[in-house]
């Protein structure tokens, strides 16, 4: 069974590419020309997003280096205790809306220190799966389409992240 799953996994991307080419030829589209137009548009989008990405990465690096995250975790400890959320996952909860790579590094560190089968490890895993890199996503999507007023979007997205983190804690506590 494992061999079949491995074969299907390896064949999925080439199979989809072949299906697209066959469909394009059947519809008498110039498949390669269409691909080149899409690639050109993709590169233009990357150039539009690049300054935003640099700003986000710089801000995350500054937060991690300055010790501000540890200070915020200490300030939030009464709320964390009220929600019965392990304080060890708070750096992850703070970084997750800002940066996927920084939150992944924190999650890996949590797994190494506490284990994957512990309550802390489980909560961290569920937070990673049920929340989004909100600032990054909003910055990318709004900069691509030229939206300037993001306050409402940001508040709704951060509320969803908080709900995901609280729900992650509650569900993991119930399930463990």
PDB file of C-alpha atoms in Angstrom:
ATOM      1  CA  UNK A   1       0.000   0.000   0.000  1.00  0.00           C
ATOM      2  CA  UNK A   2       2.842   2.385   0.848  1.00  0.00           C
ATOM      3  CA  UNK A   3       4.418   1.767  -2.562  1.00  0.00           C
ATOM      4  CA  UNK A   4       1.147   2.661  -4.298  1.00  0.00           C
ATOM      5  CA  UNK A   5       0.844   5.903  -2.308  1.00  0.00           C
ATOM      6  CA  UNK A   6       4.471   6.800  -3.080  1.00  0.00           C
ATOM      7  CA  UNK A   7       3.916   6.102  -6.780  1.00  0.00           C
ATOM      8  CA  UNK A   8       0.747   8.222  -6.861  1.00  0.00           C
ATOM      9  CA  UNK A   9       2.508  11.045  -5.004  1.00  0.00           C
ATOM     10  CA  UNK A  10       5.401  11.022  -7.440  1.00  0.00           C
ATOM     11  CA  UNK A  11       3.115  10.807 -10.488  1.00  0.00           C
ATOM     12  CA  UNK A  12       0.633  13.509  -9.401  1.00  0.00           C
ATOM     13  CA  UNK A  13       2.439  16.652 -10.605  1.00  0.00           C
ATOM     14  CA  UNK A  14       3.651  15.239 -13.941  1.00  0.00           C
ATOM     15  CA  UNK A  15       0.188  13.755 -14.481  1.00  0.00           C
ATOM     16  CA  UNK A  16      -1.521  17.096 -13.907  1.00  0.00           C
ATOM     17  CA  UNK A  17       0.923  18.822 -16.249  1.00  0.00           C
ATOM     18  CA  UNK A  18       0.187  16.233 -18.932  1.00  0.00           C
ATOM     19  CA  UNK A  19      -3.572  16.684 -18.445  1.00  0.00           C
ATOM     20  CA  UNK A  20      -3.198  20.453 -18.870  1.00  0.00           C
ATOM     21  CA  UNK A  21      -1.151  20.009 -22.046  1.00  0.00           C
ATOM     22  CA  UNK A  22      -3.587  17.464 -23.494  1.00  0.00           C
ATOM     23  CA  UNK A  23      -6.579  19.689 -22.670  1.00  0.00           C
ATOM     24  CA  UNK A  24      -4.851  22.714 -24.206  1.00  0.00           C
ATOM     25  CA  UNK A  25      -4.080  20.809 -27.394  1.00  0.00           C
ATOM     26  CA  UNK A  26      -7.635  19.460 -27.546  1.00  0.00           C
ATOM     27  CA  UNK A  27      -9.012  23.006 -27.231  1.00  0.00           C
ATOM     28  CA  UNK A  28      -6.467  24.167 -29.854  1.00  0.00           C
ATOM     29  CA  UNK A  29      -4.790  26.614 -27.462  1.00  0.00           C
ATOM     30  CA  UNK A  30      -1.142  27.560 -27.784  1.00  0.00           C
ATOM     31  CA  UNK A  31      -0.123  25.890 -24.537  1.00  0.00           C
ATOM     32  CA  UNK A  32       3.473  27.138 -24.384  1.00  0.00           C
ATOM     33  CA  UNK A  33       2.515  30.706 -25.313  1.00  0.00           C
ATOM     34  CA  UNK A  34      -0.151  30.668 -22.593  1.00  0.00           C
ATOM     35  CA  UNK A  35       2.454  29.363 -20.146  1.00  0.00           C
ATOM     36  CA  UNK A  36       4.842  32.185 -21.058  1.00  0.00           C
ATOM     37  CA  UNK A  37       2.137  34.830 -20.531  1.00  0.00           C
ATOM     38  CA  UNK A  38       1.382  33.349 -17.094  1.00  0.00           C
ATOM     39  CA  UNK A  39       5.072  33.215 -16.180  1.00  0.00           C
ATOM     40  CA  UNK A  40       5.494  36.875 -17.182  1.00  0.00           C
ATOM     41  CA  UNK A  41       2.498  37.877 -15.036  1.00  0.00           C
ATOM     42  CA  UNK A  42       3.920  35.844 -12.138  1.00  0.00           C
ATOM     43  CA  UNK A  43       7.242  37.665 -12.317  1.00  0.00           C
ATOM     44  CA  UNK A  44       5.451  41.035 -12.382  1.00  0.00           C
ATOM     45  CA  UNK A  45       3.536  40.057  -9.236  1.00  0.00           C
ATOM     46  CA  UNK A  46       6.774  39.044  -7.508  1.00  0.00           C
ATOM     47  CA  UNK A  47       8.319  42.442  -8.287  1.00  0.00           C
ATOM     48  CA  UNK A  48       5.236  44.204  -6.889  1.00  0.00           C
ATOM     49  CA  UNK A  49       5.318  42.120  -3.696  1.00  0.00           C
ATOM     50  CA  UNK A  50       9.071  42.228  -3.071  1.00  0.00           C
ATOM     51  CA  UNK A  51       9.239  45.506  -1.082  1.00  0.00           C
ATOM     52  CA  UNK A  52       6.400  44.324   1.154  1.00  0.00           C
ATOM     53  CA  UNK A  53       8.125  41.006   1.806  1.00  0.00           C
ATOM     54  CA  UNK A  54      11.430  42.691   2.651  1.00  0.00           C
ATOM     55  CA  UNK A  55       9.638  44.926   5.157  1.00  0.00           C
ATOM     56  CA  UNK A  56       7.910  41.971   6.831  1.00  0.00           C
ATOM     57  CA  UNK A  57      11.119  39.930   7.068  1.00  0.00           C
ATOM     58  CA  UNK A  58      13.007  42.900   8.505  1.00  0.00           C
ATOM     59  CA  UNK A  59      10.305  43.513  11.121  1.00  0.00           C
ATOM     60  CA  UNK A  60      10.245  39.861  12.198  1.00  0.00           C
ATOM     61  CA  UNK A  61      14.019  39.767  12.498  1.00  0.00           C
ATOM     62  CA  UNK A  62      13.984  42.914  14.620  1.00  0.00           C
ATOM     63  CA  UNK A  63      11.254  41.492  16.899  1.00  0.00           C
ATOM     64  CA  UNK A  64      13.123  38.246  17.468  1.00  0.00           C
ATOM     65  CA  UNK A  65      16.478  39.927  18.066  1.00  0.00           C
ATOM     66  CA  UNK A  66      15.236  42.664  20.373  1.00  0.00           C
ATOM     67  CA  UNK A  67      13.687  40.413  23.014  1.00  0.00           C
ATOM     68  CA  UNK A  68      10.363  42.185  22.565  1.00  0.00           C
ATOM     69  CA  UNK A  69       8.557  38.887  22.079  1.00  0.00           C
ATOM     70  CA  UNK A  70       9.741  37.593  25.469  1.00  0.00           C
ATOM     71  CA  UNK A  71       8.639  40.861  27.068  1.00  0.00           C
ATOM     72  CA  UNK A  72       5.169  40.598  25.497  1.00  0.00           C
ATOM     73  CA  UNK A  73       4.862  36.965  26.622  1.00  0.00           C
ATOM     74  CA  UNK A  74       5.621  38.059  30.184  1.00  0.00           C
ATOM     75  CA  UNK A  75       2.992  40.822  29.974  1.00  0.00           C
ATOM     76  CA  UNK A  76       0.380  38.407  28.648  1.00  0.00           C
ATOM     77  CA  UNK A  77       0.964  35.738  31.299  1.00  0.00           C
ATOM     78  CA  UNK A  78      -2.213  36.538  33.318  1.00  0.00           C
ATOM     79  CA  UNK A  79      -4.372  36.157  30.198  1.00  0.00           C
ATOM     80  CA  UNK A  80      -2.497  33.028  29.185  1.00  0.00           C
ATOM     81  CA  UNK A  81      -3.101  31.481  32.602  1.00  0.00           C
ATOM     82  CA  UNK A  82      -6.795  32.396  32.417  1.00  0.00           C
ATOM     83  CA  UNK A  83      -7.123  30.630  29.056  1.00  0.00           C
ATOM     84  CA  UNK A  84      -5.070  27.700  30.390  1.00  0.00           C
ATOM     85  CA  UNK A  85      -2.749  28.058  27.410  1.00  0.00           C
ATOM     86  CA  UNK A  86       0.802  26.860  28.053  1.00  0.00           C
ATOM     87  CA  UNK A  87       3.101  29.862  28.134  1.00  0.00           C
ATOM     88  CA  UNK A  88       5.601  27.887  26.056  1.00  0.00           C
ATOM     89  CA  UNK A  89       3.388  28.271  22.967  1.00  0.00           C
ATOM     90  CA  UNK A  90       2.977  32.037  23.314  1.00  0.00           C
ATOM     91  CA  UNK A  91       6.031  32.942  21.203  1.00  0.00           C
ATOM     92  CA  UNK A  92       4.486  30.796  18.468  1.00  0.00           C
ATOM     93  CA  UNK A  93       1.103  32.452  18.941  1.00  0.00           C
ATOM     94  CA  UNK A  94       2.681  35.897  18.661  1.00  0.00           C
ATOM     95  CA  UNK A  95       4.821  35.132  15.614  1.00  0.00           C
ATOM     96  CA  UNK A  96       2.325  33.026  13.656  1.00  0.00           C
ATOM     97  CA  UNK A  97       0.318  35.991  12.293  1.00  0.00           C
ATOM     98  CA  UNK A  98       3.528  37.764  11.306  1.00  0.00           C
ATOM     99  CA  UNK A  99       5.805  35.177   9.722  1.00  0.00           C
ATOM    100  CA  UNK A 100       5.429  31.603   8.580  1.00  0.00           C
ATOM    101  CA  UNK A 101       9.154  30.887   8.635  1.00  0.00           C
ATOM    102  CA  UNK A 102       9.675  32.407  12.090  1.00  0.00           C
ATOM    103  CA  UNK A 103       6.669  30.549  13.490  1.00  0.00           C
ATOM    104  CA  UNK A 104       7.889  27.314  11.891  1.00  0.00           C
ATOM    105  CA  UNK A 105      11.265  27.792  13.570  1.00  0.00           C
ATOM    106  CA  UNK A 106       9.566  28.373  16.923  1.00  0.00           C
ATOM    107  CA  UNK A 107       7.297  25.330  16.404  1.00  0.00           C
ATOM    108  CA  UNK A 108      10.289  23.119  15.580  1.00  0.00           C
ATOM    109  CA  UNK A 109      12.060  24.409  18.686  1.00  0.00           C
ATOM    110  CA  UNK A 110       8.977  23.604  20.791  1.00  0.00           C
ATOM    111  CA  UNK A 111       8.862  20.078  19.337  1.00  0.00           C
ATOM    112  CA  UNK A 112      12.559  19.525  20.074  1.00  0.00           C
ATOM    113  CA  UNK A 113      12.280  20.796  23.659  1.00  0.00           C
ATOM    114  CA  UNK A 114       8.931  19.322  24.707  1.00  0.00           C
ATOM    115  CA  UNK A 115       8.243  16.515  22.240  1.00  0.00           C
ATOM    116  CA  UNK A 116       5.565  16.072  19.627  1.00  0.00           C
ATOM    117  CA  UNK A 117       3.227  13.989  21.788  1.00  0.00           C
ATOM    118  CA  UNK A 118       3.073  16.390  24.721  1.00  0.00           C
ATOM    119  CA  UNK A 119       0.214  18.820  25.231  1.00  0.00           C
ATOM    120  CA  UNK A 120       2.530  21.706  24.333  1.00  0.00           C
ATOM    121  CA  UNK A 121       3.610  19.942  21.137  1.00  0.00           C
ATOM    122  CA  UNK A 122       0.037  19.116  20.164  1.00  0.00           C
ATOM    123  CA  UNK A 123      -1.210  22.651  20.761  1.00  0.00           C
ATOM    124  CA  UNK A 124       1.694  24.020  18.720  1.00  0.00           C
ATOM    125  CA  UNK A 125       0.896  21.678  15.839  1.00  0.00           C
ATOM    126  CA  UNK A 126      -2.785  22.569  15.823  1.00  0.00           C
ATOM    127  CA  UNK A 127      -1.997  26.292  15.988  1.00  0.00           C
ATOM    128  CA  UNK A 128       0.280  25.914  12.965  1.00  0.00           C
ATOM    129  CA  UNK A 129      -2.491  24.168  11.056  1.00  0.00           C
ATOM    130  CA  UNK A 130      -5.430  26.319  12.107  1.00  0.00           C
ATOM    131  CA  UNK A 131      -4.006  29.831  11.836  1.00  0.00           C
ATOM    132  CA  UNK A 132      -2.521  31.907   9.053  1.00  0.00           C
ATOM    133  CA  UNK A 133       0.418  34.212   8.539  1.00  0.00           C
ATOM    134  CA  UNK A 134      -2.055  37.056   8.587  1.00  0.00           C
ATOM    135  CA  UNK A 135       0.149  40.080   7.995  1.00  0.00           C
ATOM    136  CA  UNK A 136       1.988  38.358   5.166  1.00  0.00           C
ATOM    137  CA  UNK A 137      -1.218  37.181   3.482  1.00  0.00           C
ATOM    138  CA  UNK A 138      -2.950  40.533   3.798  1.00  0.00           C
ATOM    139  CA  UNK A 139       0.150  42.366   2.559  1.00  0.00           C
ATOM    140  CA  UNK A 140       0.464  40.119  -0.479  1.00  0.00           C
ATOM    141  CA  UNK A 141      -3.189  40.087  -1.480  1.00  0.00           C
ATOM    142  CA  UNK A 142      -3.884  43.757  -0.889  1.00  0.00           C
ATOM    143  CA  UNK A 143      -0.686  44.951  -2.567  1.00  0.00           C
ATOM    144  CA  UNK A 144      -1.425  42.844  -5.650  1.00  0.00           C
ATOM    145  CA  UNK A 145      -4.861  44.363  -6.155  1.00  0.00           C
ATOM    146  CA  UNK A 146      -4.066  47.843  -4.833  1.00  0.00           C
ATOM    147  CA  UNK A 147      -6.217  47.915  -1.688  1.00  0.00           C
ATOM    148  CA  UNK A 148      -5.013  50.607   0.718  1.00  0.00           C
ATOM    149  CA  UNK A 149      -7.518  50.441   3.607  1.00  0.00           C
ATOM    150  CA  UNK A 150      -6.809  47.174   5.405  1.00  0.00           C
ATOM    151  CA  UNK A 151      -7.938  47.983   8.955  1.00  0.00           C
ATOM    152  CA  UNK A 152     -11.171  45.967   8.747  1.00  0.00           C
ATOM    153  CA  UNK A 153      -9.438  43.088   7.026  1.00  0.00           C
ATOM    154  CA  UNK A 154      -6.691  43.054   9.625  1.00  0.00           C
ATOM    155  CA  UNK A 155      -9.054  43.080  12.617  1.00  0.00           C
ATOM    156  CA  UNK A 156     -11.166  40.252  11.214  1.00  0.00           C
ATOM    157  CA  UNK A 157      -8.125  38.162  10.328  1.00  0.00           C
ATOM    158  CA  UNK A 158      -6.481  38.662  13.727  1.00  0.00           C
ATOM    159  CA  UNK A 159      -9.757  37.769  15.460  1.00  0.00           C
ATOM    160  CA  UNK A 160      -9.821  34.549  13.425  1.00  0.00           C
ATOM    161  CA  UNK A 161      -6.219  33.817  14.450  1.00  0.00           C
ATOM    162  CA  UNK A 162      -7.023  34.360  18.119  1.00  0.00           C
ATOM    163  CA  UNK A 163     -10.095  32.138  17.828  1.00  0.00           C
ATOM    164  CA  UNK A 164      -7.955  29.459  16.176  1.00  0.00           C
ATOM    165  CA  UNK A 165      -5.366  29.622  18.933  1.00  0.00           C
ATOM    166  CA  UNK A 166      -7.908  29.476  21.750  1.00  0.00           C
ATOM    167  CA  UNK A 167      -9.801  26.669  20.019  1.00  0.00           C
ATOM    168  CA  UNK A 168      -6.528  24.799  19.500  1.00  0.00           C
ATOM    169  CA  UNK A 169      -5.824  24.944  23.217  1.00  0.00           C
ATOM    170  CA  UNK A 170      -9.338  23.897  24.224  1.00  0.00           C
ATOM    171  CA  UNK A 171      -9.585  21.049  21.722  1.00  0.00           C
ATOM    172  CA  UNK A 172      -6.128  19.695  22.520  1.00  0.00           C
ATOM    173  CA  UNK A 173      -6.882  19.773  26.240  1.00  0.00           C
ATOM    174  CA  UNK A 174     -10.147  17.883  25.652  1.00  0.00           C
ATOM    175  CA  UNK A 175      -8.558  15.337  23.312  1.00  0.00           C
ATOM    176  CA  UNK A 176      -5.479  14.608  25.413  1.00  0.00           C
TER     177      UNK A 176
END
